[in-house]
mmCIF file of C-alpha atoms in Angstrom:
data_model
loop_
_atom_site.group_PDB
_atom_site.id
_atom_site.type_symbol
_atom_site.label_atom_id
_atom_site.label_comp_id
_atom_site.label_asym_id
_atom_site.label_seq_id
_atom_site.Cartn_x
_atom_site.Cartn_y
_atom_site.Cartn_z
ATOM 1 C CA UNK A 247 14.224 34.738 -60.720
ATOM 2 C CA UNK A 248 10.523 34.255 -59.940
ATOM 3 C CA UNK A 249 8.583 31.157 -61.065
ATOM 4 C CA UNK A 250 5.122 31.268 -62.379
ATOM 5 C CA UNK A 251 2.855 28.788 -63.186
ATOM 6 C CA UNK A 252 1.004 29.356 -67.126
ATOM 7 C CA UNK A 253 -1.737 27.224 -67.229
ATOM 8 C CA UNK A 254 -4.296 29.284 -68.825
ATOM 9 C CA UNK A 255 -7.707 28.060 -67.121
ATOM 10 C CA UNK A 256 -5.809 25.267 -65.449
ATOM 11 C CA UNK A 257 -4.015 27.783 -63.404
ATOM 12 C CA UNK A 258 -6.166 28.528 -60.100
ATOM 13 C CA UNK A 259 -7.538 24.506 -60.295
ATOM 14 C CA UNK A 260 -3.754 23.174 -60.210
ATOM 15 C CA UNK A 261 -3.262 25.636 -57.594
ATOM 16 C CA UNK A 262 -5.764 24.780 -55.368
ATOM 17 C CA UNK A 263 -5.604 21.126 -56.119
ATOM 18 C CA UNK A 264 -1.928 21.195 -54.702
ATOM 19 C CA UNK A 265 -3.441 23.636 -52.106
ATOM 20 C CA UNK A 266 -5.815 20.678 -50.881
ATOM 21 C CA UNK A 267 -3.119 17.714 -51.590
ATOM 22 C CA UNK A 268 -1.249 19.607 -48.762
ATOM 23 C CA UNK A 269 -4.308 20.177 -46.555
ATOM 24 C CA UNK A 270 -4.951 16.280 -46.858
ATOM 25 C CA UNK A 271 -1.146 15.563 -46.131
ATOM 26 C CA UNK A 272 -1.552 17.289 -42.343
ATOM 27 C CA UNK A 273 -4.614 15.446 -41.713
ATOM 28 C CA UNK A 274 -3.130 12.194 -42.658
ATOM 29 C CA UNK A 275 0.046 12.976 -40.439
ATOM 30 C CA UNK A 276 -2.387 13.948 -37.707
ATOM 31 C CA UNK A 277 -4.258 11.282 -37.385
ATOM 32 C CA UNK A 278 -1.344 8.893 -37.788
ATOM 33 C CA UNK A 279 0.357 10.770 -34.593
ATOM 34 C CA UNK A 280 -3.327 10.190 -32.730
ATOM 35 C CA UNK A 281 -3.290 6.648 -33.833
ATOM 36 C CA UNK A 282 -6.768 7.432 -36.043
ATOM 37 C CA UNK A 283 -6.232 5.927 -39.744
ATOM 38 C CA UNK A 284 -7.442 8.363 -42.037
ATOM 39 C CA UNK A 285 -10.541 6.908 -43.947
ATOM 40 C CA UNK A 286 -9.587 7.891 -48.009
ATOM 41 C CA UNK A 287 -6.164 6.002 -47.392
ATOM 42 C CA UNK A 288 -8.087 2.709 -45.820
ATOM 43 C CA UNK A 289 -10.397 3.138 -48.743
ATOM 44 C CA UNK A 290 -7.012 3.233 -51.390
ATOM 45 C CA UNK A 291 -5.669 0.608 -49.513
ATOM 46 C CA UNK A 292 -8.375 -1.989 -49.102
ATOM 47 C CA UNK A 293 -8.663 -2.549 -52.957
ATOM 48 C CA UNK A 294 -12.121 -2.916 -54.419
ATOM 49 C CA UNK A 295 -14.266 -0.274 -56.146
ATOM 50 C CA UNK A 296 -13.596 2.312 -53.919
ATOM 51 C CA UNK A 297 -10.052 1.479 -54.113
ATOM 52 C CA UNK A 298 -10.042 1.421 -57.722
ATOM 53 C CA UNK A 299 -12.034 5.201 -58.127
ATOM 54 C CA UNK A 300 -9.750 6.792 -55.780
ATOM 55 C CA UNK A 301 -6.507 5.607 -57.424
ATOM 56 C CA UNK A 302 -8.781 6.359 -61.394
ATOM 57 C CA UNK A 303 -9.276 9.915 -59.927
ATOM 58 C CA UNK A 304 -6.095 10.463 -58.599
ATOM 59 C CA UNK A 305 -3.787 8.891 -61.842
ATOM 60 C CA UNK A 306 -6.683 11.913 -63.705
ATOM 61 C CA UNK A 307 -5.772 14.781 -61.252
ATOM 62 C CA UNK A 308 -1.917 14.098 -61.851
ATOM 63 C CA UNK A 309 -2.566 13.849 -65.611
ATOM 64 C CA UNK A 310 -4.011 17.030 -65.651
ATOM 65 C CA UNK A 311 -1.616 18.819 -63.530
ATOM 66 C CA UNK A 312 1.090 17.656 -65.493
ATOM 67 C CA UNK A 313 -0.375 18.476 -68.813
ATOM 68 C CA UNK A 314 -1.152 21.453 -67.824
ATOM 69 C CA UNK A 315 2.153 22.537 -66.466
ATOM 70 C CA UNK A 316 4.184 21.171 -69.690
ATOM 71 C CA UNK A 317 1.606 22.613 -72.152
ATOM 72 C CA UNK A 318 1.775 26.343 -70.629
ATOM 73 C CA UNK A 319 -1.332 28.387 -71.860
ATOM 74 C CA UNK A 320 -4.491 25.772 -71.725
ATOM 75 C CA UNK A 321 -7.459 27.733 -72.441
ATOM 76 C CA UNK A 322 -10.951 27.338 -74.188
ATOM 77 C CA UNK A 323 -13.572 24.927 -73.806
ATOM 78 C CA UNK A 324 -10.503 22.305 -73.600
ATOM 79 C CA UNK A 325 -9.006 24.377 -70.865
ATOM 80 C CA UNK A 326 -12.024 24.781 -68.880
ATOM 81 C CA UNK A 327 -13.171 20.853 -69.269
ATOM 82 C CA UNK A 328 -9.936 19.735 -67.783
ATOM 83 C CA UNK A 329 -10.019 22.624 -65.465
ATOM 84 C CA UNK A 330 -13.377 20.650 -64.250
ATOM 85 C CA UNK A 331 -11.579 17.559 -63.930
ATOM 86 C CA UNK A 332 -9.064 18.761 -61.800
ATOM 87 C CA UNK A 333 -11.652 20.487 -59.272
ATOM 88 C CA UNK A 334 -14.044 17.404 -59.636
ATOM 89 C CA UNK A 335 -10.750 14.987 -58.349
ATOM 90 C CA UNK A 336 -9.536 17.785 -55.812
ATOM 91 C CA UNK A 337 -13.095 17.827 -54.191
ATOM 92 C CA UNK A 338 -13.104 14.306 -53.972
ATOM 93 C CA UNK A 339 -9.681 12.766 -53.142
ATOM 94 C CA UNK A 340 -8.502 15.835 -50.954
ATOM 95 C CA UNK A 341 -10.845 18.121 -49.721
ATOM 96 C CA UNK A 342 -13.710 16.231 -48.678
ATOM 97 C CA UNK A 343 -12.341 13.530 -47.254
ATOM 98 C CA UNK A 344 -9.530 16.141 -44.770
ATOM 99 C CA UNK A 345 -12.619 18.633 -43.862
ATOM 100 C CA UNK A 346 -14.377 15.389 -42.547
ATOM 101 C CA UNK A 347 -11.390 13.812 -40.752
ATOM 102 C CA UNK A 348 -10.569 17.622 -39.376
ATOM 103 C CA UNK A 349 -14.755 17.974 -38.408
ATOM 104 C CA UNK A 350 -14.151 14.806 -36.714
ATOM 105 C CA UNK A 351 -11.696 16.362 -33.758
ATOM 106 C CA UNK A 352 -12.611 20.103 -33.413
ATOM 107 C CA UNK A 353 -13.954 19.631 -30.022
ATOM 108 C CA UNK A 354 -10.010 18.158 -29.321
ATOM 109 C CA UNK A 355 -8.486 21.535 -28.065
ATOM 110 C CA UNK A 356 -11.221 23.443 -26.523
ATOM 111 C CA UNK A 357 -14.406 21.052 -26.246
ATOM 112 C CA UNK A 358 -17.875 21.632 -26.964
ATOM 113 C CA UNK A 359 -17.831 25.236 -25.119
ATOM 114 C CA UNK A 360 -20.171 27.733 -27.221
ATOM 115 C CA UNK A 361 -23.606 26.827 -26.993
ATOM 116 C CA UNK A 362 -24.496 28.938 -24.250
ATOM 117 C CA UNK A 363 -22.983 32.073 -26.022
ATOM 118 C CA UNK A 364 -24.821 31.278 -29.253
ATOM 119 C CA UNK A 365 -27.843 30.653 -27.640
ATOM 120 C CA UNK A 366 -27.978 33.852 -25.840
ATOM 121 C CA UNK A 367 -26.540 35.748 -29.113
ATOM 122 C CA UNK A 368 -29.669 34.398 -30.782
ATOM 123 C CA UNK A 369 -32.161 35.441 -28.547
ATOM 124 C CA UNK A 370 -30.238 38.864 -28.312
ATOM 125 C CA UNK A 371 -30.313 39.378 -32.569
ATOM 126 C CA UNK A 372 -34.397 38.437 -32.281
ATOM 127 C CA UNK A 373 -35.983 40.377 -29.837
ATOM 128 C CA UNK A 374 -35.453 38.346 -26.896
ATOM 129 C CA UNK A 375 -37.322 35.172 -28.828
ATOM 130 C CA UNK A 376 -35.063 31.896 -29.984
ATOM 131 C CA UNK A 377 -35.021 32.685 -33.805
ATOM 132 C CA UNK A 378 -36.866 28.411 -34.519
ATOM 133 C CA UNK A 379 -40.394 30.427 -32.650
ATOM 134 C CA UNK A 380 -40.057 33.411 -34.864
ATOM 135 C CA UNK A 381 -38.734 31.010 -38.253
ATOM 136 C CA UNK A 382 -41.318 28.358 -37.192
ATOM 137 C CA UNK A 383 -44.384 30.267 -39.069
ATOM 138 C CA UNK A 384 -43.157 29.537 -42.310
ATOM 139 C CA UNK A 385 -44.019 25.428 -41.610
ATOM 140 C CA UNK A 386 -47.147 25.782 -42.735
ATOM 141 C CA UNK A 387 -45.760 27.663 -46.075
ATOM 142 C CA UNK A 388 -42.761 26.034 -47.087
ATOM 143 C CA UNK A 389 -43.491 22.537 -48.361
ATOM 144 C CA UNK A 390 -42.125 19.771 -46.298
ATOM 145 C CA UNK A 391 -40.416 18.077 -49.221
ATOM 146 C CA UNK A 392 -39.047 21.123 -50.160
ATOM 147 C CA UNK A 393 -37.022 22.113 -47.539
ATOM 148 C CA UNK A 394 -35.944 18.366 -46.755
ATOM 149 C CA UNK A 395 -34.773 18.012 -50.917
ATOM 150 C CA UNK A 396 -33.231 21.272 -50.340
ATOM 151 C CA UNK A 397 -31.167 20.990 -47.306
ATOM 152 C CA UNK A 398 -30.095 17.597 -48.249
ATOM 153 C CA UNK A 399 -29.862 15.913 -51.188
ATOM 154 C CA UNK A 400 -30.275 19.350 -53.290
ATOM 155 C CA UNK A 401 -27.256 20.692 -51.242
ATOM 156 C CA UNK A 402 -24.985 17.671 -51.512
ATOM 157 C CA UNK A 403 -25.608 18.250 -55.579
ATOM 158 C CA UNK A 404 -24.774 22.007 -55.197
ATOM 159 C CA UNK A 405 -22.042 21.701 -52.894
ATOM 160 C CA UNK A 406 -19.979 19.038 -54.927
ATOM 161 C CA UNK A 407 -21.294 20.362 -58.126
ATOM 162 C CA UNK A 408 -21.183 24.061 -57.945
ATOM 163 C CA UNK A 409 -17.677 24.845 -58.478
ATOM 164 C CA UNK A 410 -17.162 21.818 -61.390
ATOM 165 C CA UNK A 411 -19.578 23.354 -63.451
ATOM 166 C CA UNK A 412 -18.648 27.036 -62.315
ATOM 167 C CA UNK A 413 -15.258 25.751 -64.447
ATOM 168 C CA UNK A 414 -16.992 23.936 -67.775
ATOM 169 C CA UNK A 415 -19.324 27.035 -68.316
ATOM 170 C CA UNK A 416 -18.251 30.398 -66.840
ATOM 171 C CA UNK A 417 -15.472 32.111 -69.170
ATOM 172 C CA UNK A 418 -14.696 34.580 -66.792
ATOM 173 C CA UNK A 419 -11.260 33.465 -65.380
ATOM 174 C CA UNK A 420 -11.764 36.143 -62.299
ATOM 175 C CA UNK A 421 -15.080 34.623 -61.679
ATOM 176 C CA UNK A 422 -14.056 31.442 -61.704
ATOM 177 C CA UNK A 423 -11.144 31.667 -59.268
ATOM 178 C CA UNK A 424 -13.432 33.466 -56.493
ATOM 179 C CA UNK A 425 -15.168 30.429 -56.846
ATOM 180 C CA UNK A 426 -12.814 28.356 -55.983
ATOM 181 C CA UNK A 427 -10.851 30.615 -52.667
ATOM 182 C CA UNK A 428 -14.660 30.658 -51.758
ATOM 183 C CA UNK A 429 -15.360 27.464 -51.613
ATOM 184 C CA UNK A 430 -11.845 26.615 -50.241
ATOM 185 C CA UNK A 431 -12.543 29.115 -47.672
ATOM 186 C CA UNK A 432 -16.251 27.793 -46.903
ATOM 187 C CA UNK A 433 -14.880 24.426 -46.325
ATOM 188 C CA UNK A 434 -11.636 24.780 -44.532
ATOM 189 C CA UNK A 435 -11.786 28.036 -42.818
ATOM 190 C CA UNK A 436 -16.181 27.965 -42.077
ATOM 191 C CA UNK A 437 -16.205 24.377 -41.452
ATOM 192 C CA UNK A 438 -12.778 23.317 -40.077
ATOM 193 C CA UNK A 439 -11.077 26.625 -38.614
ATOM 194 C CA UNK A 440 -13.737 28.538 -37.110
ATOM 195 C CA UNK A 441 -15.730 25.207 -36.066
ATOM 196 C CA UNK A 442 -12.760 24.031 -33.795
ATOM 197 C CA UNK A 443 -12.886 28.061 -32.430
ATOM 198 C CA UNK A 444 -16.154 28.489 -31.733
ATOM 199 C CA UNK A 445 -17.009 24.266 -31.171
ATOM 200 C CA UNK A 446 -20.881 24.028 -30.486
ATOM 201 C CA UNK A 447 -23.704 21.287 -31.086
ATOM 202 C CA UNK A 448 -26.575 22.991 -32.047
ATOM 203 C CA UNK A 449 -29.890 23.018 -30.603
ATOM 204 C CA UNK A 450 -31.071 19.907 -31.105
ATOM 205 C CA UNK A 451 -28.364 18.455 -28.918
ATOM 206 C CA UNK A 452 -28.215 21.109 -26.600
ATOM 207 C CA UNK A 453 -29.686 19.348 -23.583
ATOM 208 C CA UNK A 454 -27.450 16.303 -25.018
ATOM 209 C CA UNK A 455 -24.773 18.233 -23.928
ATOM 210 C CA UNK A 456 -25.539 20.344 -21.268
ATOM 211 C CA UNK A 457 -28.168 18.415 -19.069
ATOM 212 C CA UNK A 458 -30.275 21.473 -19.628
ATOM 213 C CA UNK A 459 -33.563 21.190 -21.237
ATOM 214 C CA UNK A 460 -32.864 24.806 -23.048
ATOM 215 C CA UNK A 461 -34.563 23.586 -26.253
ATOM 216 C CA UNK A 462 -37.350 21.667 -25.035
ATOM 217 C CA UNK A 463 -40.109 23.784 -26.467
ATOM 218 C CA UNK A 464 -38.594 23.103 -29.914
ATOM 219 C CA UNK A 465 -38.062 19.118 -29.433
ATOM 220 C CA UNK A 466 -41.597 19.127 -28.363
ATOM 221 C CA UNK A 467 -42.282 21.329 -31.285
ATOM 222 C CA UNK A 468 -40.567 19.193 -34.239
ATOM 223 C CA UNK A 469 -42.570 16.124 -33.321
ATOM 224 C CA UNK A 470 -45.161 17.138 -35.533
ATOM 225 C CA UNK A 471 -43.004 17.973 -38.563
ATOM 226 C CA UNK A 472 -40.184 15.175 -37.808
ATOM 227 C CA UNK A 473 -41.605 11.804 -36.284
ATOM 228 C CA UNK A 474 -38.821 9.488 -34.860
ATOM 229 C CA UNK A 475 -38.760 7.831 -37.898
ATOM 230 C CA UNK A 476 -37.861 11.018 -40.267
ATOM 231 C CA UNK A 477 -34.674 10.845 -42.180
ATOM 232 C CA UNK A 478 -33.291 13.912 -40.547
ATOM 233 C CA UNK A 479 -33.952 12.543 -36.849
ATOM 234 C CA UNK A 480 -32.289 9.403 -38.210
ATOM 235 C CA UNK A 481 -29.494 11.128 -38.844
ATOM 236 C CA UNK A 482 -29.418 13.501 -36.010
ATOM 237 C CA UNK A 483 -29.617 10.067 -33.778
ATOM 238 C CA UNK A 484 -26.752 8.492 -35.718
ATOM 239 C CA UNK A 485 -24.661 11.797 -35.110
ATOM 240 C CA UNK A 486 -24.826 11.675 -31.669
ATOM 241 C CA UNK A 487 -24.085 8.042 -31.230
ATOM 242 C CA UNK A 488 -20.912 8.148 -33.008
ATOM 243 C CA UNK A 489 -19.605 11.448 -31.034
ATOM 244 C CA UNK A 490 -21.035 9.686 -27.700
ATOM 245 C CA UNK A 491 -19.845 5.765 -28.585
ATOM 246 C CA UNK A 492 -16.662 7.517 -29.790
ATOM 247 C CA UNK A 493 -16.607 5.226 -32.919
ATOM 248 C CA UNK A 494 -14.962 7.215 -34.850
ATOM 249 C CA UNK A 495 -16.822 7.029 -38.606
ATOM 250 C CA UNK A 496 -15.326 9.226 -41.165
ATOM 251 C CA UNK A 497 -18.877 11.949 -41.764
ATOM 252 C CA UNK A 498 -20.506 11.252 -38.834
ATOM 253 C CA UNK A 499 -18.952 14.161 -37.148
ATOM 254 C CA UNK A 500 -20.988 17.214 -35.658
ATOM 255 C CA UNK A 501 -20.154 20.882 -35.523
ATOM 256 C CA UNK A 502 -22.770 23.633 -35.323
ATOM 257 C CA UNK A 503 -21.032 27.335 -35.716
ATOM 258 C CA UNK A 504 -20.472 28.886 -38.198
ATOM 259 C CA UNK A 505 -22.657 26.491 -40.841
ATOM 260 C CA UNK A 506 -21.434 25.037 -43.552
ATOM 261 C CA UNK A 507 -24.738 24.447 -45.647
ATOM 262 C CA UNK A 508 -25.512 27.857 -45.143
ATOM 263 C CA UNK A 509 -21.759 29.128 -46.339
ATOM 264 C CA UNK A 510 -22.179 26.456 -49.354
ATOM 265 C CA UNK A 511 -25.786 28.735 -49.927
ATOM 266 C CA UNK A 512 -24.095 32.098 -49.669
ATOM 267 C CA UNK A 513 -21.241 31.236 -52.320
ATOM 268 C CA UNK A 514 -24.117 29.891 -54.700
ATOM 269 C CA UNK A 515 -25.832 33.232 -53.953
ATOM 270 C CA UNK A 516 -23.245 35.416 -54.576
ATOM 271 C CA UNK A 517 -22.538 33.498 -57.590
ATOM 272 C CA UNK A 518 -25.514 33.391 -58.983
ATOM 273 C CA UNK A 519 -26.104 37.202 -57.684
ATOM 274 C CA UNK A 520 -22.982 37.998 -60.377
ATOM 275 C CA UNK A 521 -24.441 35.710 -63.630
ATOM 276 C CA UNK A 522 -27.909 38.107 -63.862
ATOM 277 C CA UNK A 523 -31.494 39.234 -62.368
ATOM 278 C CA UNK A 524 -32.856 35.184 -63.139
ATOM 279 C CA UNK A 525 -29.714 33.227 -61.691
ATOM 280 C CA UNK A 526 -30.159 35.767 -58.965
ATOM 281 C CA UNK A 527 -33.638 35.016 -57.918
ATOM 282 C CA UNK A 528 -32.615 31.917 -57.888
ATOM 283 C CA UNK A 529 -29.152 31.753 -55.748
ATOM 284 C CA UNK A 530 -31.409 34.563 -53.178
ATOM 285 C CA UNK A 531 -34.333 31.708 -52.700
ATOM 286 C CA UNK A 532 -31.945 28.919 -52.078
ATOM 287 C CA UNK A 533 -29.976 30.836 -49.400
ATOM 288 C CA UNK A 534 -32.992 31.876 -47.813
ATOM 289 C CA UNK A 535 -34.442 28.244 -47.900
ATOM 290 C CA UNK A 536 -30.882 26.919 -46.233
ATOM 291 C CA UNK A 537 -30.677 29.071 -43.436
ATOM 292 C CA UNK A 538 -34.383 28.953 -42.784
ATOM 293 C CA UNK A 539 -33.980 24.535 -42.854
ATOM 294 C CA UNK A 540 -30.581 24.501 -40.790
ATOM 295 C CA UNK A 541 -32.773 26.508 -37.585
ATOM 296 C CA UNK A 542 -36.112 24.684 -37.986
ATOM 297 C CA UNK A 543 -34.309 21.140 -38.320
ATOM 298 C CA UNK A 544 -32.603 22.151 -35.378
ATOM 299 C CA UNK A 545 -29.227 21.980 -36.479
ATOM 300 C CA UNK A 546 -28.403 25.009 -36.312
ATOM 301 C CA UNK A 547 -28.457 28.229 -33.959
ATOM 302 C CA UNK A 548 -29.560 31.163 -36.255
ATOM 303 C CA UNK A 549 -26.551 32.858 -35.756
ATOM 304 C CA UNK A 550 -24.314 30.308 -37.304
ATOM 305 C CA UNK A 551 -25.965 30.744 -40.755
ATOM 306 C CA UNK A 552 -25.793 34.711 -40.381
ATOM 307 C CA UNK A 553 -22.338 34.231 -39.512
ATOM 308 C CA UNK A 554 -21.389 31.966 -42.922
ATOM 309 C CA UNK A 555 -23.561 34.706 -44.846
ATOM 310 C CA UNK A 556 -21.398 37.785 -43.822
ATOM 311 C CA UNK A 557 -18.010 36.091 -44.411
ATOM 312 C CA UNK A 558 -18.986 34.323 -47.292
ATOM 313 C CA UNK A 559 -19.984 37.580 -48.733
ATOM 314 C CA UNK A 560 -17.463 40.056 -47.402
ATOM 315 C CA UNK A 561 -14.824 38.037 -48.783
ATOM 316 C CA UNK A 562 -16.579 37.791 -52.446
ATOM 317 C CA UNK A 563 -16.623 41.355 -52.586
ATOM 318 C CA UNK A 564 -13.129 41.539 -51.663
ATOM 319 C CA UNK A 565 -11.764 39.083 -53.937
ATOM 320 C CA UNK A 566 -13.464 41.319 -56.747
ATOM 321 C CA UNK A 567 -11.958 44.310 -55.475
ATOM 322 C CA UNK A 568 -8.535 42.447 -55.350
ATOM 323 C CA UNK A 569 -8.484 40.641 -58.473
ATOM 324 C CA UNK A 570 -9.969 43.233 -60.766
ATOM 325 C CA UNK A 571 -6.803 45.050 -59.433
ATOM 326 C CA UNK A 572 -4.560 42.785 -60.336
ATOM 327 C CA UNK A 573 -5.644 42.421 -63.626
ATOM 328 C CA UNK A 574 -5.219 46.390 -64.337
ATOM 329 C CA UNK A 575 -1.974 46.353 -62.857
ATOM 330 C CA UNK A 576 -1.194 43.254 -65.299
ATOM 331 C CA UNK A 577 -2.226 45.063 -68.414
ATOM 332 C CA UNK A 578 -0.525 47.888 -67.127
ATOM 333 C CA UNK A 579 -3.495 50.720 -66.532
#
């Protein structure tokens, strides 16, 4: 006898929820074995406001997982707001906090080993240049602002908004459910998987790393458009202490191939790409404006945006392929 689970639009979000509940699970029990405590159970267990959302978001994500389970067929605008809910939670008490705990110890098995490769792969996909000289042009055209709003606060909205409101307003079930495997897929298998394969620093801590003053044209470079005082060098500083000082804090974890923001871009871009010409424009722009910030910043080799592009795509197209198929073969033409 074969189970299945009739949720209506609750379906894929109770899926995935228990999908990242799991996820979470192995990070906690890893950590625990490496004597690390994981940082979303000290924040449950130290009490206080942070204490008292997790344990609010988590008593919301069981409600709805239950309701929808019991109820059977949830569908509608009611189906699609609790649908939200349960993503929102998910995002928040599972998959967040186990990507950053996992980020934190991908240079564990092999260490930091793949600069040199994807330094010499960029120069080899632009002519022989490092792609920041050939992307650094576009300074003068792109406004400063801009590309910091963009690559920053703009993409923390996007990336912990996107698929939430993916589930309130898009009707398409299909849709919706690429969505989600994408975004699952950006986070854990771009940003966790694939980082601890291919562990690298980018270029602005390549001679960090390496002794080797490889990047030294651009550090010279980004003076002018980041003084030492600039958020983003802030931040780049902070980085590097805690992976140097070993401290440990849960975020403050660097990773350079394949990107994350840029994945996070693609999926909005394919996304959009699907809702019409506008959205399109759009979802086209902000993926160009990510990959172009994540070289010129310095966090990122070229390559590792390219990279996130090409998978986040191929697999978009292939989930279409996939679950338009399934859906014939479920109504049987």
């Amino acid at each position: 006898m074969r189970m299945t689970l009739r949720g209506g639009a609750l379906s894929g979000p109770i899926l995935f929820n228990l999908a990242f509940a799991l996820y979470l699970a192995c990070t906690v029990a890893v950590t625990a074995l490496l004597g690390e405590p994981h940082g979303v159970v000290q924040m449950a267990l130290r009490g206080g406001r942070d204490g008292a959302l997790v344990l609010l978001l988590l008593g919301l994500s069981l409600f709805v997982t239950f309701y929808g389970i019991w109820r059977g067929q949830v569908s509608g605008v009611a189906g699609r707001l609790l649908a939200a809910i349960l993503v929102g939670a998910g995002i928040y008490l599972y998959l967040i906090p186990a990507f950053a705990v996992v980020k934190g110890m991908i240079s564990l098995p092999f260490g930091f080993w793949a600069d040199p490769m994807l330094a010499r792969l960029d120069m080899a996909l632009h002519g022989g240049r490092d792609a920041w000289v050939l992307y650094w042009p576009l300074v003068d055209v792109i406004p400063a602002k801009l590309a910091f709003i963009g690559y920053n606060f703009g993409w923390a909205v996007v990336s912990m908004g996107l698929p939430v409101l993916a589930m309130v307003f898009d009707p398409d079930p299909v849709r919706r459910n690429r969505v989600l495997i994408c975004y699952t897929f950006v986070w854990i298998g771009i940003g966790n998987v694939l980082a601890m394969v291919f562990a690298s620093v980018g270029p602005v801590y390549y001679e960090g790393l390496l002794g080797a003053p490889r990047y030294a044209d651009y550090l010279s470079a980004r003076e002018g458009l980041m003084p030492a005082a600039h958020a983003v060098r802030e931040l780049q500083d902070a980085l590097w202490r805690n992976m140097v000082e070993r401290q440990g804090q849960l975020g403050l974890a660097i990773s350079a191939f394949p990107s994350v923001h840029v994945g996070i871009a693609a999926l909005t871009m394919v996304y959009f790409v699907s809702l019409g010409r506008i959205f399109a424009i759009v979802g086209i722009g902000y993926c160009a404006l990510t990959q172009w910030s994540s070289v010129v910043y310095g966090w990122h080799y070229a390559v590792d945006g390219y990279a996130s592009i090409l998978l986040v795509v191929s697999l978009w197209i292939a989930l279409g392929f996939g679950m338009k198929r399934s859906v014939r073969q479920g109504l049987g033409t």
